[in-house]
GROMACS .gro file of C-alpha atoms in nm:
model
  214
    1MET     CA    1  -0.488   0.105  -0.186
    2LEU     CA    2  -0.428   0.370  -0.180
    3ALA     CA    3  -0.162   0.198  -0.187
    4LYS     CA    4   0.163   0.116  -0.025
    5ARG     CA    5   0.509   0.218  -0.149
    6THR     CA    6   0.850   0.278   0.003
    7PHE     CA    7   1.068   0.586  -0.037
    8ALA     CA    8   1.397   0.658  -0.202
    9ILE     CA    9   1.737   0.523  -0.105
   10PRO     CA   10   1.971   0.807  -0.203
   11PHE     CA   11   2.199   0.727  -0.492
   12ALA     CA   12   2.509   0.825  -0.299
   13ALA     CA   13   2.415   0.593  -0.016
   14ALA     CA   14   2.356   0.313  -0.264
   15VAL     CA   15   2.704   0.362  -0.409
   16VAL     CA   16   2.913   0.410  -0.097
   17GLY     CA   17   2.701   0.204   0.139
   18THR     CA   18   2.711  -0.136  -0.028
   19ALA     CA   19   2.851  -0.301   0.280
   20MET     CA   20   2.575  -0.145   0.488
   21ILE     CA   21   2.307  -0.270   0.251
   22VAL     CA   22   2.445  -0.622   0.247
   23GLY     CA   23   2.423  -0.634   0.623
   24LEU     CA   24   2.066  -0.511   0.653
   25GLY     CA   25   1.873  -0.803   0.793
   26PRO     CA   26   1.528  -0.649   0.739
   27PHE     CA   27   1.596  -0.627   0.366
   28LEU     CA   28   1.631  -1.003   0.332
   29GLY     CA   29   1.387  -1.084   0.058
   30HIS     CA   30   1.184  -1.375  -0.060
   31ALA     CA   31   1.132  -1.416  -0.433
   32GLU     CA   32   0.848  -1.203  -0.563
   33THR     CA   33   0.536  -1.391  -0.473
   34SER     CA   34   0.175  -1.349  -0.384
   35SER     CA   35   0.062  -1.404  -0.030
   36GLY     CA   36  -0.049  -1.752  -0.133
   37SER     CA   37  -0.413  -1.672  -0.065
   38SER     CA   38  -0.703  -1.529  -0.258
   39LEU     CA   39  -0.968  -1.281  -0.165
   40LYS     CA   40  -1.323  -1.391  -0.104
   41ALA     CA   41  -1.576  -1.266  -0.356
   42ALA     CA   42  -1.866  -1.046  -0.252
   43SER     CA   43  -2.097  -1.337  -0.328
   44ASP     CA   44  -1.931  -1.534  -0.049
   45PHE     CA   45  -2.102  -1.301   0.198
   46GLY     CA   46  -2.450  -1.354   0.057
   47SER     CA   47  -2.555  -1.561   0.355
   48ILE     CA   48  -2.534  -1.251   0.577
   49THR     CA   49  -2.892  -1.132   0.551
   50ASP     CA   50  -2.844  -0.802   0.732
   51THR     CA   51  -2.719  -0.562   0.464
   52ALA     CA   52  -2.521  -0.344   0.704
   53GLN     CA   53  -2.346  -0.644   0.855
   54ARG     CA   54  -2.272  -0.780   0.507
   55SER     CA   55  -2.121  -0.446   0.408
   56LYS     CA   56  -1.896  -0.448   0.715
   57ALA     CA   57  -1.784  -0.804   0.645
   58ILE     CA   58  -1.699  -0.718   0.285
   59PHE     CA   59  -1.480  -0.428   0.396
   60VAL     CA   60  -1.302  -0.649   0.648
   61GLU     CA   61  -1.214  -0.881   0.359
   62ALA     CA   62  -1.091  -0.588   0.148
   63SER     CA   63  -0.882  -0.472   0.443
   64ARG     CA   64  -0.662  -0.778   0.399
   65VAL     CA   65  -0.514  -0.580   0.109
   66LEU     CA   66  -0.524  -0.236   0.270
   67THR     CA   67  -0.335  -0.355   0.578
   68HIS     CA   68  -0.075  -0.556   0.386
   69PRO     CA   69   0.284  -0.422   0.409
   70ARG     CA   70   0.281  -0.325   0.040
   71CYS     CA   71   0.008  -0.074   0.117
   72ILE     CA   72   0.064   0.014   0.480
   73ASN     CA   73   0.433   0.101   0.434
   74CYS     CA   74   0.332   0.414   0.248
   75HIS     CA   75   0.037   0.494   0.469
   76PRO     CA   76   0.254   0.540   0.780
   77ALA     CA   77   0.155   0.695   1.110
   78THR     CA   78   0.411   0.973   1.059
   79ARG     CA   79   0.553   1.141   0.749
   80SER     CA   80   0.832   0.885   0.747
   81PRO     CA   81   0.761   0.577   0.532
   82THR     CA   82   0.835   0.226   0.646
   83GLN     CA   83   0.955  -0.067   0.438
   84GLY     CA   84   0.988  -0.443   0.431
   85GLU     CA   85   0.762  -0.720   0.547
   86ASP     CA   86   0.816  -0.610   0.907
   87MET     CA   87   0.740  -0.246   0.827
   88HIS     CA   88   1.063  -0.117   0.978
   89PRO     CA   89   1.163   0.251   0.938
   90HIS     CA   90   1.291   0.340   0.593
   91VAL     CA   91   1.670   0.311   0.563
   92PRO     CA   92   1.801   0.577   0.537
   93LEU     CA   93   1.545   0.785   0.722
   94MET     CA   94   1.312   0.979   0.493
   95ILE     CA   95   1.072   1.252   0.600
   96ALA     CA   96   0.822   1.350   0.335
   97SER     CA   97   0.759   1.705   0.226
   98ASP     CA   98   0.409   1.841   0.205
   99SER     CA   99   0.390   1.713  -0.151
  100SER     CA  100   0.439   1.350  -0.037
  101LEU     CA  101   0.723   1.321  -0.289
  102GLY     CA  102   1.011   1.309  -0.043
  103PRO     CA  103   1.225   1.567   0.135
  104ALA     CA  104   1.338   1.881  -0.045
  105GLY     CA  105   1.629   1.804  -0.274
  106LEU     CA  106   1.579   1.429  -0.250
  107VAL     CA  107   1.247   1.342  -0.404
  108CYS     CA  108   1.136   0.980  -0.430
  109SER     CA  109   1.223   0.966  -0.799
  110THR     CA  110   1.589   1.019  -0.709
  111CYS     CA  111   1.611   0.643  -0.667
  112HIS     CA  112   1.263   0.511  -0.739
  113GLY     CA  113   1.226   0.495  -1.114
  114GLU     CA  114   0.925   0.417  -1.328
  115GLU     CA  115   0.974   0.042  -1.285
  116ASN     CA  116   1.117  -0.197  -1.027
  117ARG     CA  117   1.492  -0.215  -1.058
  118PRO     CA  118   1.678  -0.535  -0.965
  119ILE     CA  119   2.000  -0.510  -0.767
  120VAL     CA  120   2.266  -0.762  -0.865
  121GLY     CA  121   2.484  -0.903  -0.589
  122SER     CA  122   2.288  -0.753  -0.299
  123ARG     CA  123   2.066  -0.904  -0.036
  124LEU     CA  124   1.827  -0.621  -0.113
  125LYS     CA  125   1.678  -0.784  -0.422
  126SER     CA  126   1.534  -0.478  -0.592
  127ILE     CA  127   1.438  -0.114  -0.558
  128PRO     CA  128   1.065  -0.073  -0.619
  129GLY     CA  129   0.951   0.173  -0.879
  130ASN     CA  130   0.646   0.329  -1.036
  131ALA     CA  131   0.593   0.643  -1.242
  132HIS     CA  132   0.375   0.788  -0.965
  133TRP     CA  133   0.579   0.678  -0.663
  134SER     CA  134   0.486   0.882  -0.355
  135LEU     CA  135   0.379   0.865   0.006
  136ALA     CA  136   0.010   0.874   0.086
  137PRO     CA  137  -0.120   1.210   0.212
  138ALA     CA  138  -0.101   1.266   0.586
  139SER     CA  139  -0.480   1.249   0.600
  140MET     CA  140  -0.457   0.886   0.486
  141ALA     CA  141  -0.220   0.759   0.752
  142TRP     CA  142  -0.330   0.402   0.833
  143GLN     CA  143  -0.060   0.250   1.049
  144GLY     CA  144  -0.183   0.188   1.401
  145LEU     CA  145  -0.550   0.225   1.309
  146THR     CA  146  -0.817  -0.040   1.343
  147VAL     CA  147  -0.993  -0.168   1.031
  148GLY     CA  148  -1.298   0.034   1.130
  149GLU     CA  149  -1.092   0.351   1.160
  150ILE     CA  150  -0.931   0.290   0.821
  151CYS     CA  151  -1.276   0.234   0.673
  152ARG     CA  152  -1.412   0.561   0.808
  153GLN     CA  153  -1.105   0.742   0.682
  154VAL     CA  154  -1.127   0.585   0.336
  155LYS     CA  155  -1.486   0.693   0.279
  156ASP     CA  156  -1.454   1.047   0.419
  157PRO     CA  157  -1.409   1.294   0.129
  158ALA     CA  158  -1.237   1.535   0.369
  159LEU     CA  159  -0.963   1.276   0.423
  160ASN     CA  160  -0.953   1.067   0.105
  161GLY     CA  161  -0.869   1.333  -0.151
  162ASP     CA  162  -1.231   1.440  -0.206
  163ARG     CA  163  -1.319   1.105  -0.363
  164SER     CA  164  -1.677   0.993  -0.396
  165HIS     CA  165  -1.773   0.630  -0.351
  166ALA     CA  166  -1.757   0.584  -0.727
  167ASP     CA  167  -1.413   0.747  -0.729
  168LEU     CA  168  -1.294   0.501  -0.466
  169VAL     CA  169  -1.396   0.205  -0.681
  170ARG     CA  170  -1.211   0.350  -0.980
  171HIS     CA  171  -0.907   0.435  -0.770
  172MET     CA  172  -0.881   0.088  -0.622
  173GLY     CA  173  -0.942  -0.083  -0.955
  174GLU     CA  174  -0.756   0.134  -1.204
  175ASP     CA  175  -0.483   0.332  -1.031
  176HIS     CA  176  -0.144   0.214  -1.156
  177LEU     CA  177   0.030   0.273  -0.825
  178VAL     CA  178  -0.232   0.071  -0.638
  179GLY     CA  179  -0.178  -0.205  -0.892
  180TRP     CA  180   0.196  -0.202  -0.822
  181ALA     CA  181   0.125  -0.379  -0.492
  182TRP     CA  182   0.066  -0.704  -0.683
  183HIS     CA  183   0.388  -0.660  -0.883
  184PRO     CA  184   0.628  -0.531  -0.615
  185GLY     CA  185   0.955  -0.664  -0.748
  186GLU     CA  186   1.177  -0.943  -0.627
  187GLY     CA  187   1.214  -0.965  -0.251
  188ARG     CA  188   0.861  -0.856  -0.162
  189SER     CA  189   0.536  -1.039  -0.106
  190ALA     CA  190   0.216  -0.924  -0.272
  191PRO     CA  191  -0.121  -0.883  -0.102
  192PRO     CA  192  -0.389  -1.149  -0.149
  193GLY     CA  193  -0.606  -1.161  -0.456
  194SER     CA  194  -0.570  -0.908  -0.737
  195GLN     CA  195  -0.645  -0.544  -0.804
  196GLU     CA  196  -0.959  -0.644  -0.990
  197GLU     CA  197  -1.080  -0.852  -0.697
  198LEU     CA  198  -1.014  -0.567  -0.457
  199ALA     CA  199  -1.213  -0.327  -0.675
  200ALA     CA  200  -1.501  -0.575  -0.688
  201LEU     CA  201  -1.507  -0.592  -0.310
  202ILE     CA  202  -1.497  -0.214  -0.275
  203SER     CA  203  -1.779  -0.187  -0.527
  204ALA     CA  204  -1.985  -0.440  -0.331
  205TRP     CA  205  -1.906  -0.256  -0.007
  206VAL     CA  206  -2.031   0.069  -0.161
  207GLY     CA  207  -2.337  -0.107  -0.299
  208THR     CA  208  -2.433  -0.231   0.046
  209GLY     CA  209  -2.413   0.110   0.207
  210ALA     CA  210  -2.036   0.148   0.269
  211GLU     CA  211  -2.080   0.049   0.633
  212CYS     CA  212  -1.773   0.037   0.855
  213PRO     CA  213  -1.681  -0.221   1.118
  214ASP     CA  214  -1.691  -0.106   1.478
   0.00000   0.00000   0.00000
């Protein structure tokens, strides 16, 4: 997934804006949990005899992860990340620089550390963190796209960071920031399945021709 990640809440705002944070309805969290569902395995699509149709069906299953809030929040339609289960605009507003690391003078790492950080006594349960926290490149904006459009974007080297099909499998299966989605910290749901299951689906999708849904 290329992932899904929210942006920094400035330290000053966190200190002086406690009352504001407590009152933020969209931040109301559930305990850290999975979505309560698993991903189908590639073998579950074996009854689809047409290889191209099987490939499309496999990607649709993988898209259950790619379109989950943990991923889609940091693949926004604009250069402003979203956050929460409802994918509301980041509070406070953040507009990414060309580097995808946050606005000048207030990079993501200002508040997003290398690990999730719990917040005691706040309705915002934790601030997510990862050593590589960043917004997805503008070329990988997913919000508002259909699954087919996301698919075509994901496999296009001109848009996906010059990744080959093999690179995509490794990225989905090994990238630490992608893996964060299944360990998002208290107050956030995780996508279905696991990183390993997602990588297996992407591998099967590639192996069947990397066909995209209409």
